[in-house]
Short mmCIF file of C-alpha atoms and ligand atoms in Angstrom, two decimals:
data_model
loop_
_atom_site.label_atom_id
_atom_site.label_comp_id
_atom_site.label_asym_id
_atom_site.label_seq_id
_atom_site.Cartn_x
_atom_site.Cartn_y
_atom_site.Cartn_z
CA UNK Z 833 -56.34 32.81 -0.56
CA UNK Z 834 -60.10 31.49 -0.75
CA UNK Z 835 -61.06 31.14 -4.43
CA UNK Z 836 -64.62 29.70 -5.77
CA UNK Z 837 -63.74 26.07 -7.73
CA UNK Z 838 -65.53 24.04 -9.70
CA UNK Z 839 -65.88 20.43 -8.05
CA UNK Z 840 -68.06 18.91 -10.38
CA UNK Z 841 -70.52 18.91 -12.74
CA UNK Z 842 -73.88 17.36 -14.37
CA UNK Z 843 -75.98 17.46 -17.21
CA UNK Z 844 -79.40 16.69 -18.93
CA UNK Z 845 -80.16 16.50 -22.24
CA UNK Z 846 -84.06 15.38 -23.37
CA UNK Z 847 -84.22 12.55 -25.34
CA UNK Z 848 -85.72 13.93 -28.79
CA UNK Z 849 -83.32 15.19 -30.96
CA UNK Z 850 -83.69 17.10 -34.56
CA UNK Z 851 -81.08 16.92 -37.07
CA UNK Z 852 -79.95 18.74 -40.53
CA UNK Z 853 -82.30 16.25 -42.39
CA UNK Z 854 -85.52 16.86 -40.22
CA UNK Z 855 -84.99 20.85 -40.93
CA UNK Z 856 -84.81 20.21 -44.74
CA UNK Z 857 -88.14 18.92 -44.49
CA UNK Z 858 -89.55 21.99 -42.56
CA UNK Z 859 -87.74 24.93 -44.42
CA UNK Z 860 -86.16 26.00 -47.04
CA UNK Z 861 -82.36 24.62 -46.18
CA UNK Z 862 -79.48 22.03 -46.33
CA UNK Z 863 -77.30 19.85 -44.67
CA UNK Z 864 -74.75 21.78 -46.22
CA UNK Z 865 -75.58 25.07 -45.59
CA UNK Z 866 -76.28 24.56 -42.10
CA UNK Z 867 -72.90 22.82 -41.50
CA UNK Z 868 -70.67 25.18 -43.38
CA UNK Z 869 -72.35 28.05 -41.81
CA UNK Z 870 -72.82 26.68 -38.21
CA UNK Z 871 -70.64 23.51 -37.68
CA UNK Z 872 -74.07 22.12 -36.49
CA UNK Z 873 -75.64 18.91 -37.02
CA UNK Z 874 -78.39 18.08 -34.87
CA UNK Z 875 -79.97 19.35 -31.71
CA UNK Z 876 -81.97 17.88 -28.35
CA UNK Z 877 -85.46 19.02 -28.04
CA UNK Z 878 -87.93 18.73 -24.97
CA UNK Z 879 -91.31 17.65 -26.78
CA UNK Z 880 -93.24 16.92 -23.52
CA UNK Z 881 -95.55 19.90 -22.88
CA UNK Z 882 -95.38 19.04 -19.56
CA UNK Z 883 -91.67 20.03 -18.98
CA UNK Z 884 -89.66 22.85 -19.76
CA UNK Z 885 -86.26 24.90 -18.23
CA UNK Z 886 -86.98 23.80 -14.56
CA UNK Z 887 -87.36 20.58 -15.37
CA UNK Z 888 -84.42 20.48 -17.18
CA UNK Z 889 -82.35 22.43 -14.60
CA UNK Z 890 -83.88 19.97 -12.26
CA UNK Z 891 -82.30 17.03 -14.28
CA UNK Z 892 -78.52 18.41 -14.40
CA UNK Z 893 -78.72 19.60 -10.99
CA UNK Z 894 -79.38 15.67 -9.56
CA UNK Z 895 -76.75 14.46 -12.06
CA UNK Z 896 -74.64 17.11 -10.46
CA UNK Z 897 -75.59 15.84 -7.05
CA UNK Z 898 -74.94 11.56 -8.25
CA UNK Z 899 -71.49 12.80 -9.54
CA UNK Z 900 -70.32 14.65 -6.41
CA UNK Z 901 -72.21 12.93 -3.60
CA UNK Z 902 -72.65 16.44 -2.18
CA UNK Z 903 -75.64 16.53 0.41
CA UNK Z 904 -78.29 18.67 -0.97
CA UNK Z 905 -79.35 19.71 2.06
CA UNK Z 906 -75.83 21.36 2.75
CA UNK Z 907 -76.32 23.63 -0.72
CA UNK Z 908 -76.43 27.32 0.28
CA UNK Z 909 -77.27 28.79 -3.40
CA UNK Z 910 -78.35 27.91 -6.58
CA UNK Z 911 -78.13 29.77 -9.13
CA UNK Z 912 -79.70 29.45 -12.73
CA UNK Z 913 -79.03 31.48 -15.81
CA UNK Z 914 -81.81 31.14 -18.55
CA UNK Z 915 -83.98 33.30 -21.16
CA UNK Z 916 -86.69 30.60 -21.16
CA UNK Z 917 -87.87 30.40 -17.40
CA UNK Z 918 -91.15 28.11 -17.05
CA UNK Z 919 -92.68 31.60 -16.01
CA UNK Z 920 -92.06 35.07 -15.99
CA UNK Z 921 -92.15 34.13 -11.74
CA UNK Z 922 -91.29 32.26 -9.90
CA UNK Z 923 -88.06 31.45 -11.31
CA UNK Z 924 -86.28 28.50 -12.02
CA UNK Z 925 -83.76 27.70 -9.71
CA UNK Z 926 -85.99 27.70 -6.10
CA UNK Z 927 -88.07 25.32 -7.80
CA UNK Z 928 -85.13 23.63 -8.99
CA UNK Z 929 -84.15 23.54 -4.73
CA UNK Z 930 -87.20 22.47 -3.77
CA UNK Z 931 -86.95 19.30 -6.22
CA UNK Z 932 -84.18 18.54 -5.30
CA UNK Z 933 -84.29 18.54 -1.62
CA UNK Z 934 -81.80 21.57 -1.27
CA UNK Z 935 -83.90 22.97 1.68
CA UNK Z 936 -81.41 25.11 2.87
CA UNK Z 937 -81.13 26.69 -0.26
CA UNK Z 938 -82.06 30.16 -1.44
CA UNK Z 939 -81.99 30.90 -5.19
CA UNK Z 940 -82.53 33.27 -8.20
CA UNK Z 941 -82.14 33.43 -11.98
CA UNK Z 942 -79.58 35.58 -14.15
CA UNK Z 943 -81.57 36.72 -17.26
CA UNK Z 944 -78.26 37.61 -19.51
CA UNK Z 945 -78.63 35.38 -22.77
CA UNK Z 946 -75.62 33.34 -24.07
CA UNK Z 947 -73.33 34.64 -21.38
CA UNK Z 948 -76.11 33.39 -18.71
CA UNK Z 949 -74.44 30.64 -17.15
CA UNK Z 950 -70.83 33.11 -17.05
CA UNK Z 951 -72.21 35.90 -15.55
CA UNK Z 952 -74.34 33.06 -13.50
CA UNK Z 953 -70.18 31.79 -11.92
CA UNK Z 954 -69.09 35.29 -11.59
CA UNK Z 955 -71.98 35.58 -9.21
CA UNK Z 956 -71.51 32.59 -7.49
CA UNK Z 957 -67.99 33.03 -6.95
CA UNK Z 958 -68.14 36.55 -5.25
CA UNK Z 959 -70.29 34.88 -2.64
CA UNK Z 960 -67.77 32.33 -2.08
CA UNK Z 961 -64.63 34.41 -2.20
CA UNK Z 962 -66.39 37.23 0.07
CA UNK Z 963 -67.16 33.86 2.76
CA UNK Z 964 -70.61 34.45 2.75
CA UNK Z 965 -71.36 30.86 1.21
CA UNK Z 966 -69.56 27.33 0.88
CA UNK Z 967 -71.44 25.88 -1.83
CA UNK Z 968 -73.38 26.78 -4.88
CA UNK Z 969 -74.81 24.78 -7.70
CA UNK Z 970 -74.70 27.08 -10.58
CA UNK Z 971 -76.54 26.12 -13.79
CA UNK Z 972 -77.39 27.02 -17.23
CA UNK Z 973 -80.64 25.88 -18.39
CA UNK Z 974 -82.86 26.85 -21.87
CA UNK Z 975 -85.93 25.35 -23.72
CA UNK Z 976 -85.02 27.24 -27.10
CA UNK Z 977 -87.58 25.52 -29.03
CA UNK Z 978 -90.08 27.35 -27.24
CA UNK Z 979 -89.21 30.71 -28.53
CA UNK Z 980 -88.12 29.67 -31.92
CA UNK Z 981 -90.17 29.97 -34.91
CA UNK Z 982 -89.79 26.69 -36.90
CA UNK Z 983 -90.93 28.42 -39.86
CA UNK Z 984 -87.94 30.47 -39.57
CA UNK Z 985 -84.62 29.47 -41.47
CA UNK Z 986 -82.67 32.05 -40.06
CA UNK Z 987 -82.87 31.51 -36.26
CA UNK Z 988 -84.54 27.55 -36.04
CA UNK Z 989 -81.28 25.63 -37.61
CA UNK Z 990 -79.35 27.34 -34.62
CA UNK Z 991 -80.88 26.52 -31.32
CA UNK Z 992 -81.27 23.17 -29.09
CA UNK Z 993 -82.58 22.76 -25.31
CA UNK Z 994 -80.27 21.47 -22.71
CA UNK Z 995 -79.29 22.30 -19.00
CA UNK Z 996 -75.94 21.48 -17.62
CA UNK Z 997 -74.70 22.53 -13.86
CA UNK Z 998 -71.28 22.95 -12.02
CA UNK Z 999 -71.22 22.82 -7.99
CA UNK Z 1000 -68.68 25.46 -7.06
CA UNK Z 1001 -67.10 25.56 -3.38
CA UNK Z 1002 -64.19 26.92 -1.60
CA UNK Z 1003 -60.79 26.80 -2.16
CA UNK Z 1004 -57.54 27.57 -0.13
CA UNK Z 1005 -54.84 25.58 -2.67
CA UNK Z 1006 -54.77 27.73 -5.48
CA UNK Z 1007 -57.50 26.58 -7.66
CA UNK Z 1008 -60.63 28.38 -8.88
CA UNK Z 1009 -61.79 31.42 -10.21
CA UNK Z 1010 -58.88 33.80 -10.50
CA UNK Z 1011 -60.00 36.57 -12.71
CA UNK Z 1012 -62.89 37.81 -14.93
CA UNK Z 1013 -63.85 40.56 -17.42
CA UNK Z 1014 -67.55 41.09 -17.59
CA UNK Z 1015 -69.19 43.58 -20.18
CA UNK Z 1016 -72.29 44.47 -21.49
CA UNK Z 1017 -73.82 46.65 -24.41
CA UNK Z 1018 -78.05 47.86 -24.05
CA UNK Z 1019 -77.57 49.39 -27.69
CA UNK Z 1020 -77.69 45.59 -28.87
CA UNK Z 1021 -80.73 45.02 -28.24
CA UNK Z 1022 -82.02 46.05 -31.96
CA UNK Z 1023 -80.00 42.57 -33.27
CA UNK Z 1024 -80.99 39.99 -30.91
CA UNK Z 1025 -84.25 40.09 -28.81
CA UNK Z 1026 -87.54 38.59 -28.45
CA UNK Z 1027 -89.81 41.47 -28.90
CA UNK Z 1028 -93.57 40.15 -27.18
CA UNK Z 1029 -94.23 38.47 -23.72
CA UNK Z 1030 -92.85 41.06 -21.61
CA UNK Z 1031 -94.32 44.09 -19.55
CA UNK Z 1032 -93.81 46.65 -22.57
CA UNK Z 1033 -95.51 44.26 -25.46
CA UNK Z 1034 -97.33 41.46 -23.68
CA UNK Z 1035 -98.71 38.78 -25.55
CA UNK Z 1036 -102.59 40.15 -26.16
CA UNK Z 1037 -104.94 38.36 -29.01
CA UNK Z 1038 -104.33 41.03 -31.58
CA UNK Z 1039 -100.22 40.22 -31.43
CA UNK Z 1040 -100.65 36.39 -30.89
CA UNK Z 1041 -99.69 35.42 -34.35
CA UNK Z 1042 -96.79 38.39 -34.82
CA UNK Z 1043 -93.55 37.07 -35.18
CA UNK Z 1044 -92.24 39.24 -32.30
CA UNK Z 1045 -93.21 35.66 -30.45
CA UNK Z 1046 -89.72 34.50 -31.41
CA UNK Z 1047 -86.47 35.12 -31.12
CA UNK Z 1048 -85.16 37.18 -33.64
CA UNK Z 1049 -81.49 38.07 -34.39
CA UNK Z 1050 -79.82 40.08 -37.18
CA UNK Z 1051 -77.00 37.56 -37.61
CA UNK Z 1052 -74.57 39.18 -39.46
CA UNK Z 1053 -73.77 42.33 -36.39
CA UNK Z 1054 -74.03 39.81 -33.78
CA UNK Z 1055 -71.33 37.37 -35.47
CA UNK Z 1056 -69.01 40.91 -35.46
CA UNK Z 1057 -69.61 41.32 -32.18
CA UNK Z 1058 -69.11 38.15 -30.89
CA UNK Z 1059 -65.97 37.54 -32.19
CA UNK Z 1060 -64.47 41.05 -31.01
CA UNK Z 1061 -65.91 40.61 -27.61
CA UNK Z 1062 -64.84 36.74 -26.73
CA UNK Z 1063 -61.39 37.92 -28.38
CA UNK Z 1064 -60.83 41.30 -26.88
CA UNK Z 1065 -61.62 40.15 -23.04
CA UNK Z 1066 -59.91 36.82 -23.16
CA UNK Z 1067 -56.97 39.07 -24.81
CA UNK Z 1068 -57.43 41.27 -21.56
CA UNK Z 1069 -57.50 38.30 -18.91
CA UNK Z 1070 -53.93 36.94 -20.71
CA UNK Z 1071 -52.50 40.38 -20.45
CA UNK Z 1072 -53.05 41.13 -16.80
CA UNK Z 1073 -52.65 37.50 -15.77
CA UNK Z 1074 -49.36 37.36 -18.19
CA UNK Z 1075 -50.81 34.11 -19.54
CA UNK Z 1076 -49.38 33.30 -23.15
CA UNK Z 1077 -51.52 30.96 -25.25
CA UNK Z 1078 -49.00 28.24 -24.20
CA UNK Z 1079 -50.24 28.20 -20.94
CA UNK Z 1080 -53.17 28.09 -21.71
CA UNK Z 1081 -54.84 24.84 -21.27
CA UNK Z 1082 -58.05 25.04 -22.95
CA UNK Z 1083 -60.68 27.46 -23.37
CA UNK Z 1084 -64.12 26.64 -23.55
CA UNK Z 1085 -66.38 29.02 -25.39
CA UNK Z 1086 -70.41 30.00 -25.86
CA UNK Z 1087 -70.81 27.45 -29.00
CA UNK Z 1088 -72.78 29.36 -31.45
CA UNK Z 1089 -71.01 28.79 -34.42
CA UNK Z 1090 -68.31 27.13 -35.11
CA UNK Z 1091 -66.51 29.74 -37.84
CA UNK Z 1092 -67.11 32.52 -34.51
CA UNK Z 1093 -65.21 29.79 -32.20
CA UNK Z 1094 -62.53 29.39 -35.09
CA UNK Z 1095 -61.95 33.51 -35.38
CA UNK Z 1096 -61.79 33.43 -31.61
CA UNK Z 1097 -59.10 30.64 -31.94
CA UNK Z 1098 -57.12 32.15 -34.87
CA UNK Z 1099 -56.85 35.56 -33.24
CA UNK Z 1100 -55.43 34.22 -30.02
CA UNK Z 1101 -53.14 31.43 -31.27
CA UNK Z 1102 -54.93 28.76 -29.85
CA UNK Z 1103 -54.79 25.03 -31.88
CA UNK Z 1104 -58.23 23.42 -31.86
CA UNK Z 1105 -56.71 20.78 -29.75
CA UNK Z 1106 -57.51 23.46 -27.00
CA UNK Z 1107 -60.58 24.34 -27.80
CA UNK Z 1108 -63.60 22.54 -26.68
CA UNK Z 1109 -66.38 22.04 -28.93
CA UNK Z 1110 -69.94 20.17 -28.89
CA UNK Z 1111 -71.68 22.62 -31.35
CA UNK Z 1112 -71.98 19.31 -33.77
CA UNK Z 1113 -74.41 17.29 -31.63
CA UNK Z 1114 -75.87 19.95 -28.95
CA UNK Z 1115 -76.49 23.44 -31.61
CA UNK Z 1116 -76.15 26.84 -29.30
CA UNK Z 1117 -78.41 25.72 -26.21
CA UNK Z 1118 -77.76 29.36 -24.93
CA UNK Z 1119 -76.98 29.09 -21.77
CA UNK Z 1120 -75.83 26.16 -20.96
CA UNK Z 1121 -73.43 25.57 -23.78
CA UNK Z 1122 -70.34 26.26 -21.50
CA UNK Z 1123 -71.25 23.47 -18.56
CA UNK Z 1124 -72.43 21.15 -21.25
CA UNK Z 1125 -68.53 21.43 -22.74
CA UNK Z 1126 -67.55 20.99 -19.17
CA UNK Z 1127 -69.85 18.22 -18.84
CA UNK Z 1128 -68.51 16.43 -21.98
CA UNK Z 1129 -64.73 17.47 -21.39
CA UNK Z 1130 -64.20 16.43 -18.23
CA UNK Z 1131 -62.17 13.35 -18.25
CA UNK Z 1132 -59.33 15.33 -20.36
CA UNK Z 1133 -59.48 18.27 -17.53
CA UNK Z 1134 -56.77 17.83 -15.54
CA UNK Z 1135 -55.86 19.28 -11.51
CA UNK Z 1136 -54.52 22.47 -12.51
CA UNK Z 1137 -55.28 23.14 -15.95
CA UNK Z 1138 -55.46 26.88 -16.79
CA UNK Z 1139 -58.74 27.33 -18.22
CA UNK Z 1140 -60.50 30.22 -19.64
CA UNK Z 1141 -64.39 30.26 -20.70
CA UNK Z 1142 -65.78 32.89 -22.68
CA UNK Z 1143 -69.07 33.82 -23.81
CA UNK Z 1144 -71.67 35.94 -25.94
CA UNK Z 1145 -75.22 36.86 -26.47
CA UNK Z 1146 -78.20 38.78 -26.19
CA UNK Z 1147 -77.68 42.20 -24.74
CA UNK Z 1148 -75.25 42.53 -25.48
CA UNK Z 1149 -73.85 40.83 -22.95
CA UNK Z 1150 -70.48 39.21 -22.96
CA UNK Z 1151 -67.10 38.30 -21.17
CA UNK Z 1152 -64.35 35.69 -19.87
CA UNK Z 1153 -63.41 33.70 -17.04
CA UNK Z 1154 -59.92 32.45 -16.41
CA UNK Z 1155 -59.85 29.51 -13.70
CA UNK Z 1156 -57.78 26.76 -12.59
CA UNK Z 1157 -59.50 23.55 -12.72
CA UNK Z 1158 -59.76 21.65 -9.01
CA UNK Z 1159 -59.69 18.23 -9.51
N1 ACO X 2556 -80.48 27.77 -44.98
C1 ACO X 2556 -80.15 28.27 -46.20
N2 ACO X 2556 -79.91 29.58 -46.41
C2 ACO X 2556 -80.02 30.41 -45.36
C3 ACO X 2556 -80.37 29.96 -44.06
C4 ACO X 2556 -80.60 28.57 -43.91
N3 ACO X 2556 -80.91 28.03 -42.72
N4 ACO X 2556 -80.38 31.01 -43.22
C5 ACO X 2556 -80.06 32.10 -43.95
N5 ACO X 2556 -79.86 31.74 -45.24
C6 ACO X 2556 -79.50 32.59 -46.37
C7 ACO X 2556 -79.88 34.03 -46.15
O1 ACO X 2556 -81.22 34.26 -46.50
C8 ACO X 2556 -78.89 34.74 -47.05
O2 ACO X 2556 -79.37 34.67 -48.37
P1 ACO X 2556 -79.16 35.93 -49.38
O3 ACO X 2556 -77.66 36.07 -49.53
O4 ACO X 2556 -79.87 35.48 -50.60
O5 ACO X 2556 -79.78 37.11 -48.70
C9 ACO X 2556 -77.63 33.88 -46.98
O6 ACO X 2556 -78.07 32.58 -46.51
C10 ACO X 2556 -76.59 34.42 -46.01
O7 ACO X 2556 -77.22 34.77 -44.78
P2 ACO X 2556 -76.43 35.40 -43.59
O8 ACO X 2556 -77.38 35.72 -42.48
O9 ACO X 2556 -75.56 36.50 -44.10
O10 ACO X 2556 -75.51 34.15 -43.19
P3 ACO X 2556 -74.31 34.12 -42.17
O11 ACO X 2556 -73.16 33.54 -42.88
O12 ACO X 2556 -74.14 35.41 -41.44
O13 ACO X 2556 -74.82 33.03 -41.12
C11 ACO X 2556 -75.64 32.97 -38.84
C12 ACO X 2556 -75.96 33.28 -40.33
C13 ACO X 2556 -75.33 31.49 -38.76
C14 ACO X 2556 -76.87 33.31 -38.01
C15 ACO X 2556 -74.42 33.80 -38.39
O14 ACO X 2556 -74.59 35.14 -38.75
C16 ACO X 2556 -74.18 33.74 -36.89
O15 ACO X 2556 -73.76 32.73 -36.37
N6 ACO X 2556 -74.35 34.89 -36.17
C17 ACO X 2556 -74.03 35.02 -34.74
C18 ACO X 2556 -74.80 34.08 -33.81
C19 ACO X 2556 -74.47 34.42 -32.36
O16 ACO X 2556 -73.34 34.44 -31.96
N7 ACO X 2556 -75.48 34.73 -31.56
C20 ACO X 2556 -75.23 35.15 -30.19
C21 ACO X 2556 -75.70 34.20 -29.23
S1 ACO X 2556 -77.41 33.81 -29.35
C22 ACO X 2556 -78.19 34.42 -27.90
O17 ACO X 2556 -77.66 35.16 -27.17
C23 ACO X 2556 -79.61 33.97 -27.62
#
């Protein structure tokens, strides 16, 4: 059977980073509130003005390419899930083709929050499985800072920029993505949105200065929700894949907070040995928290492994993956 697998992955991470101690300076916060609450301790920031998602994307995508020695000429797709595209258009990943040298390459970007980069693979591997394409470069790629309001206690401990990218191919031995639930939820938009920039509110001089600039999330709700939706679909993918959490070899999900990864955990019987977890150094860098654990996991992956991601966000969207790992 021809399955889509992972074969490798990449990362970038800019070179700024702001911890606990730099927010207690800006608002009204602490270490420990931020790490009891979150689990996080620090994030990466892109300062230069000059670069942004694509750039970023850009950066993980020729890791990507050093780590496999795939030809990026012989790329078919690349796709790019992100909520902080350089521009409204064009989008992220052609430009992240044409940088790259992938010039037989078409592309597009998959505008679903946290659970970006998942619904991003599902994507990718229904063009594989169907045999339409060989090879895609899937990544997940956001500049938070740019849509966070640093006066904002609430919402600017959370987020951190990053990109991170998997090259998925073909598979005949087994391995790769076996099964996925996918969901999503419009009535969530009230919690989590950014409310100006877009066609319905865009930004004009009398709204410049309105918070609607930002992201803004009702935390409390979208905790809930995350937690029953990462639990209830990976509950569904174990039930119709009669997986029990013993054969489960790790599961890998969104990190945006570490006591929603723990409920996850608890509910499904997984040890933390299982569960992978970077929300210390990286904070929730939205969509490409999954291929960042990926990235940062890798060496303890083994061929084989039964693997299951799961994600949430903005939506709502949300979902899980269950794959066997290729190499
Ligand atoms: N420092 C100190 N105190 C704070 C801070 C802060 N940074 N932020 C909030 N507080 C205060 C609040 O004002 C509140 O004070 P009050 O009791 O006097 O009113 C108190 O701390 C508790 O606030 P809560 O919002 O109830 O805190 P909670 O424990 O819910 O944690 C958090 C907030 C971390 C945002 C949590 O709700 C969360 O993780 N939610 C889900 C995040 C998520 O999964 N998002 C989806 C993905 S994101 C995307 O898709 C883009």
């Amino acid at each position: 059977m021809r399955r889509a697998a992972i074969k490798g992955v990449g990362k970038f991470l800019p070179p700024d980073v702001l911890t606990n101690a730099d927010l207690e300076k800006m608002v009204d916060t602490s270490d420990e509130w931020i790490t009891t609450r979150t689990g996080i301790k620090q994030r990466h920031m892109m300062k230069d003005p000059d670069k942004a998602t694509t750039y970023m994307a850009t950066q993980a995508a020729k890791n990507l390419i050093e780590n496999t020695g795939v030809d990026p000429s012989s790329i078919d797709l690349i796709i790019t899930g992100t909520v902080t595209p350089d521009h409204n258009f064009p989008d992220t990943s052609n430009g992240v083709a044409h940088a790259i040298g992938a010039t037989n390459a078409f592309g597009f970007d998959v505008n679903a929050a946290c659970s970006g980069f998942l619904f991003s693979l599902a994507t990718a591997a229904s063009y594989i499985q169907s045999g339409m394409y060989n090879r895609v470069v899937v990544i997940g790629s956001d500049t938070m800072s740019s849509i966070i309001d640093y006066t904002d206690r609430t919402t600017c401990i959370l987020f951190g920029d990053a990109a991170a990218a998997v090259l998925l191919e073909a598979d005949e031995d087994g391995h790769g993505i076996i099964d996925q639930v996918l969901k999503g939820d419009g009535s969530g938009k009230e919690y989590l949105n950014l409310k100006l920039g877009g066609s319905l509110h865009p930004i004009t001089a009398e709204n410049l200065n309105d918070s609607g600039r930002y992201i803004f999330q009702d935390g409390r709700p979208v905790f809930k929700r995350a937690v029953l939706g990462m639990s209830s679909t990976i509950k569904q993918l174990m039930e119709r894949n009669n997986l029990r959490p013993e054969d489960v070899n790790w599961v890998v999900p969104h990190q945006a907070n570490m006591r929603i990864i723990q409920s996850v955990s608890d509910q499904l019987d997984f040890p933390p040995e299982k569960v992978m977890v970077t929300i210390e150094n990286y904070g929730n860098t939205t969509a490409a928290t999954i291929p960042l654990c990926l990235n940062d996991y890798e060496s303890k992956l083994n061929k084989g492994d039964n693997i299951i991601l799961t994600a949430f966000g903005g939506g709502f969207t949300w979902g899980s993956i269950y794959l066997k790992w290729a190499y």
